[in-house]
Short mmCIF file of C-alpha atoms in Angstrom, two decimals:
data_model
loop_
_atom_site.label_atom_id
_atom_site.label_comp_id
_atom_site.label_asym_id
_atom_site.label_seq_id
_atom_site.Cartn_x
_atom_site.Cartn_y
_atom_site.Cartn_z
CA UNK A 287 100.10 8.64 -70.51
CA UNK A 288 96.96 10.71 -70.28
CA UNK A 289 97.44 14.00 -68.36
CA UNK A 290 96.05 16.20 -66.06
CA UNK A 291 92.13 16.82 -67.19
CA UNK A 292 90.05 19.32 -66.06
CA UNK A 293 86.45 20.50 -66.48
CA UNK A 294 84.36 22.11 -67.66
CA UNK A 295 87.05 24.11 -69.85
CA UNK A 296 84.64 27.45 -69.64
CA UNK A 297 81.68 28.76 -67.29
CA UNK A 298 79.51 31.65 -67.09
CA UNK A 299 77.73 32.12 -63.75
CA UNK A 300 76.14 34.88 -62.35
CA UNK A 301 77.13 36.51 -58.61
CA UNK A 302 75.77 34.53 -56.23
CA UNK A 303 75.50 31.36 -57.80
CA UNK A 304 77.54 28.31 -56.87
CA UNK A 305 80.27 26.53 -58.86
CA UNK A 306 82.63 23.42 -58.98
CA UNK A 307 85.36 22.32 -60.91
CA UNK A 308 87.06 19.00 -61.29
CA UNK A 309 90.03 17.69 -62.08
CA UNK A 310 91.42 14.34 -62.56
CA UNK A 311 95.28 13.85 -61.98
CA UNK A 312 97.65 11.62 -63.81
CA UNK A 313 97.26 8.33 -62.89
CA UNK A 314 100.17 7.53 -60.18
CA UNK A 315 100.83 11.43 -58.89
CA UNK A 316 100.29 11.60 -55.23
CA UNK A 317 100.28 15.40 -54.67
CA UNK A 318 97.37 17.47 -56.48
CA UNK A 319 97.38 21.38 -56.60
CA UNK A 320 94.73 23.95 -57.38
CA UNK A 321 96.00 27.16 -58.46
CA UNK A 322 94.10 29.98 -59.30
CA UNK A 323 95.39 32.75 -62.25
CA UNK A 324 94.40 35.83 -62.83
CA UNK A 325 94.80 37.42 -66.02
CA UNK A 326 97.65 38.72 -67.17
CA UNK A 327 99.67 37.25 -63.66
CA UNK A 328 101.43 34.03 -62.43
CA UNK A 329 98.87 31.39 -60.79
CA UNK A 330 98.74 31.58 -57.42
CA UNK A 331 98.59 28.13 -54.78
CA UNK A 332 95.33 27.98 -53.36
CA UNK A 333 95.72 24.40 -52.43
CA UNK A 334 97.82 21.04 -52.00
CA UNK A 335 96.76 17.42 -51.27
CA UNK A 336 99.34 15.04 -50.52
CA UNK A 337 96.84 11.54 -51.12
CA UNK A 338 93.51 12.94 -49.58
CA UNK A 339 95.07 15.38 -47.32
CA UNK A 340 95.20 18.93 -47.82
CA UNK A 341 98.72 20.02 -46.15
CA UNK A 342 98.44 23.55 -47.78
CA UNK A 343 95.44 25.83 -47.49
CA UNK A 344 97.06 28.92 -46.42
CA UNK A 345 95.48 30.99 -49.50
CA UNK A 346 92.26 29.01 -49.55
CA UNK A 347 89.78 32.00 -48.68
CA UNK A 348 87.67 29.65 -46.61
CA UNK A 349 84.50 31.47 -46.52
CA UNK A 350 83.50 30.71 -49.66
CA UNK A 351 85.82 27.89 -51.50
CA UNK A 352 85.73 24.59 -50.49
CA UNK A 353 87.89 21.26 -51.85
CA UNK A 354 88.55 17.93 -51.51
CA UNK A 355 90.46 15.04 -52.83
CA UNK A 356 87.86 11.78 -52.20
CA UNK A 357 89.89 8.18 -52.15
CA UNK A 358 93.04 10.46 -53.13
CA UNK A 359 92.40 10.92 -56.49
CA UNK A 360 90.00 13.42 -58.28
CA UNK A 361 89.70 16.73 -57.04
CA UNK A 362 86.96 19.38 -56.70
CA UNK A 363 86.92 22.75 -55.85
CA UNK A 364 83.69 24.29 -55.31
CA UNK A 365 83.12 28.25 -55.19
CA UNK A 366 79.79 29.02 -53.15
CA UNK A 367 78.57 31.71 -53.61
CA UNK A 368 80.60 33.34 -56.91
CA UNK A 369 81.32 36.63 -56.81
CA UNK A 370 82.53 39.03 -59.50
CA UNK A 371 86.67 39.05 -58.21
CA UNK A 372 86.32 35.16 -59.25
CA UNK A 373 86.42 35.54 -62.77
CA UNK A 374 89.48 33.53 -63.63
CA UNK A 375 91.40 30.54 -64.13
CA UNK A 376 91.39 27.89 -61.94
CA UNK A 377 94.55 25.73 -62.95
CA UNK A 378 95.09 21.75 -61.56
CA UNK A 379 98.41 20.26 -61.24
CA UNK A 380 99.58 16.90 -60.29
CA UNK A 381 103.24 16.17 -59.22
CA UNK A 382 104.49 12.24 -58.25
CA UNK A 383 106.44 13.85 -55.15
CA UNK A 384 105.68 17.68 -53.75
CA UNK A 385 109.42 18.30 -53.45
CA UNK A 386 110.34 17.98 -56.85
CA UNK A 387 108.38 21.28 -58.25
CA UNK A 388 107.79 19.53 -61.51
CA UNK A 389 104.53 19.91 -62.16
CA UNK A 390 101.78 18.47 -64.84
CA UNK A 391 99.19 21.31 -65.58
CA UNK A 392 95.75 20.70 -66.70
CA UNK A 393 94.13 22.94 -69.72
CA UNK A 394 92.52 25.16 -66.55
CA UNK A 395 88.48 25.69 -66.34
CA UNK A 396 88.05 29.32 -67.14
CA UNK A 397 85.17 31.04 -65.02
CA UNK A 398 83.29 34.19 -66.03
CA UNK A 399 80.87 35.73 -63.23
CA UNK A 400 78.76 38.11 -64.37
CA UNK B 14 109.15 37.17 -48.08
CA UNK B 15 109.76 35.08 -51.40
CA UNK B 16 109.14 36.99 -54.98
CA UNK B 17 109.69 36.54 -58.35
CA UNK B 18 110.01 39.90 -60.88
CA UNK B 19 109.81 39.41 -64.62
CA UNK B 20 110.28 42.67 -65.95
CA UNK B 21 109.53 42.11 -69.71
CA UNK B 22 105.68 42.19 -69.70
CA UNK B 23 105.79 41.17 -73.69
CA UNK B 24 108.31 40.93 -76.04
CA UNK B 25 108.03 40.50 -79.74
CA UNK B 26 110.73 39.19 -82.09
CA UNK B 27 110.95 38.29 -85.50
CA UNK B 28 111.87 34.46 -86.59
CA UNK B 29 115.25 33.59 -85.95
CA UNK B 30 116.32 36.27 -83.77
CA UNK B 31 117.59 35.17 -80.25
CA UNK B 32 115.67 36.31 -77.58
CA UNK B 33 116.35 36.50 -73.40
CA UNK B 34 113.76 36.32 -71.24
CA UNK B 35 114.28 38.19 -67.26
CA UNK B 36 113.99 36.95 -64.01
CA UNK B 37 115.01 38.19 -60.80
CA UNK B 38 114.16 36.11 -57.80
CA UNK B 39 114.09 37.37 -53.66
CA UNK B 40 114.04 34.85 -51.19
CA UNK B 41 116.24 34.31 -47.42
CA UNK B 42 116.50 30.85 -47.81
CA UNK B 43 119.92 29.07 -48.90
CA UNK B 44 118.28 26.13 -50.09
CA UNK B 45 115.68 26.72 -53.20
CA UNK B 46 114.72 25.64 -56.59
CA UNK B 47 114.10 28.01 -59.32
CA UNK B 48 111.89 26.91 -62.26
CA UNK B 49 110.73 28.08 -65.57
CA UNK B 50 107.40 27.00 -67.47
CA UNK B 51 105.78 27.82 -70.76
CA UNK B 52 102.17 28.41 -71.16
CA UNK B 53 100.94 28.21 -74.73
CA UNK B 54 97.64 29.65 -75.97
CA UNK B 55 95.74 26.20 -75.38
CA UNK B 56 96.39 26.99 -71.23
CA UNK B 57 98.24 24.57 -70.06
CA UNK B 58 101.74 25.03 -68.51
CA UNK B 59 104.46 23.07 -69.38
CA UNK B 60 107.42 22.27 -67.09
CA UNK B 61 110.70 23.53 -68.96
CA UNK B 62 114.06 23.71 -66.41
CA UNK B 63 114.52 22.95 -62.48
CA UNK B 64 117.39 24.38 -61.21
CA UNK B 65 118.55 24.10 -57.34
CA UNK B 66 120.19 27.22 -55.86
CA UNK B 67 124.02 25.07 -55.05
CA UNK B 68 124.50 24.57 -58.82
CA UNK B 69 125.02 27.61 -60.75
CA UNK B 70 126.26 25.92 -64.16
CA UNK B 71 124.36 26.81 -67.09
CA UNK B 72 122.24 25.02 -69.00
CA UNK B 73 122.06 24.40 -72.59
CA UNK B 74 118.83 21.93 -74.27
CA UNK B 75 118.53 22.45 -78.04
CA UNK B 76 117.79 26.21 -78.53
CA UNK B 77 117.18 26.69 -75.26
CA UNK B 78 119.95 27.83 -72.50
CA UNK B 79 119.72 29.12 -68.63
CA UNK B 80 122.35 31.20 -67.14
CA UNK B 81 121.73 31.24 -62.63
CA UNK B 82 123.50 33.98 -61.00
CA UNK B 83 123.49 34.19 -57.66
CA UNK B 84 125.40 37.16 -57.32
CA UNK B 85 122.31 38.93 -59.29
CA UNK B 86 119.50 36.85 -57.77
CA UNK B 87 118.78 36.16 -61.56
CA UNK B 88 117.53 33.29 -63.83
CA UNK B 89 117.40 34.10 -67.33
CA UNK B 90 116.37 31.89 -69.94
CA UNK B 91 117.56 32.17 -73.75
CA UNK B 92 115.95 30.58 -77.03
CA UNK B 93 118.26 30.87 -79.95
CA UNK B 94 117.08 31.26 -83.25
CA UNK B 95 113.58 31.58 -82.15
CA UNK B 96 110.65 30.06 -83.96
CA UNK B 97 107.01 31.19 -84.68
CA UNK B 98 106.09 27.59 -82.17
CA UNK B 99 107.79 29.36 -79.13
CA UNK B 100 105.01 32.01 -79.15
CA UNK B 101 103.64 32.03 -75.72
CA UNK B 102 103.86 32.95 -72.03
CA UNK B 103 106.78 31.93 -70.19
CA UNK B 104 107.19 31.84 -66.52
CA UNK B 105 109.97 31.59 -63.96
CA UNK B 106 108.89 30.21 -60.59
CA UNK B 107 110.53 30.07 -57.17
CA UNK B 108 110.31 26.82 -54.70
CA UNK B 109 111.20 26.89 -50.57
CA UNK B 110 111.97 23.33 -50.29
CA UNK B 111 113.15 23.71 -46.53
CA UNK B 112 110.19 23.28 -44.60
CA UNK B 113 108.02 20.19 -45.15
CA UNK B 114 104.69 21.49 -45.62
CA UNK B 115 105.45 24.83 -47.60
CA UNK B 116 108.07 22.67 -50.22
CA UNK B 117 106.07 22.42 -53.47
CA UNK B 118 104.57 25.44 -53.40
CA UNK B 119 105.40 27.79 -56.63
CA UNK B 120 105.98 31.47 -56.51
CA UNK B 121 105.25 32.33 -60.25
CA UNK B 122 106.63 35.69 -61.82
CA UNK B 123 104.09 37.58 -63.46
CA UNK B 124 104.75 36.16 -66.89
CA UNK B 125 106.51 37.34 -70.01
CA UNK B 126 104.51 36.99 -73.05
CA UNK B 127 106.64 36.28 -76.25
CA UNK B 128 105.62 36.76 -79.55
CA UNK B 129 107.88 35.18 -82.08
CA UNK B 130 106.70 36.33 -86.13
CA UNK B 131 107.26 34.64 -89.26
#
């Protein structure tokens, strides 16, 4: 079984400048999560799609990140414009049922704003 | 609110000694899961244990063991005999599952990075 894959692995972008990250969930998993880490703390929820629809954007700073979950599948999360405080990890996870907090991580797309 | 506190921001061990990893959780619900995950170099993290907050028996899988006290608030996680493989960042993670819409969601500890040396 193929799991969770994410890209691009790294990015360098300067302020400003848009960026988007996809991820592609394992085959079967209804709920998709983007979390975001910083380094040297625990990843933080920044989104959940049950099928297409995003049930948990709480921490989703709206003004300038932006997702979605086409056909419930692949996701992408788009960061327009960057700025410097983005410069992180940007984790996906897929899960076959929200409840059951297992989750299947993805290698994470590591972004660098300069 | 809901928190997780690992307390051991690295720890380094030599080959076979047994090591315990710390984590003390905060939450008002009565009904909650409690979690730990392993994040090796290559990024990924890597479901280890679920444990649900009505069953306080410990758990024992190979090297690895969990002792839940809810007395303490605390999940700590043990490897025995540790090996240079389990080098990496471990996490312990809290779930709400008693509201639809907010079940699923993972409060992570901070991490405790493990280095295990030949």
């Amino acid at each position: 079984e193929a799991g969770v894959v994410q890209s691009p692995r790294y990015k360098i972008i300067e302020k400003k400048q848009p960026v988007a990250f996809w991820c592609n969930p394992i085959s079967g998993h209804n709920t998709l999560y983007w979390y975001l880490q910083n380094l040297g703390q625990g990843p933080e929820l920044l989104i959940r799609y049950e099928n297409e629809e995003a049930v948990d954007d709480s921490q989703l700073p709206k003004d300038r990140f932006s997702a979605e979950r086409l056909k419930g599948v692949d996701s992408t999360l788009k960061i327009q414009p960057a700025e410097l405080g983005d410069s992180a990890v940007y984790l996906c996870a897929s899960s076959r049922e929200w409840s059951t907090g297992e989750l299947f991580f993805g290698e994470g797309s590591r972004l660098t704003v300069l | 609110a809901q928190k997780v506190t690992q307390a051991q921001t690295e720890i380094s061990v030599v080959e076979k000694e047994d090591v315990t990893l710390d984590c003390v959780y905060e939450t008002r619900d009565t009904t909650y899961y409690l979690f730990w995950y392993k994040q090796p170099p290559s990024g990924e993290l890597v479901f280890l244990i679920r444990r649900n907050s009505f069953d306080e028996q410990n758990e024992i899988s190979g090297r690895y063991s969990w002792n839940f006290q809810k007395s303490t608030s605390s999940f700590n996680f043990t490897i025995t005999a540790s090996q240079v493989v389990d080098s990496a960042v471990y996490f312990c993670a809290l779930s709400d599952i008693t509201i639809y819409n907010q079940g699923g969601k993972l409060i992570f500890g901070q991490g405790t990075e493990l280095s295990v040396k030949p």
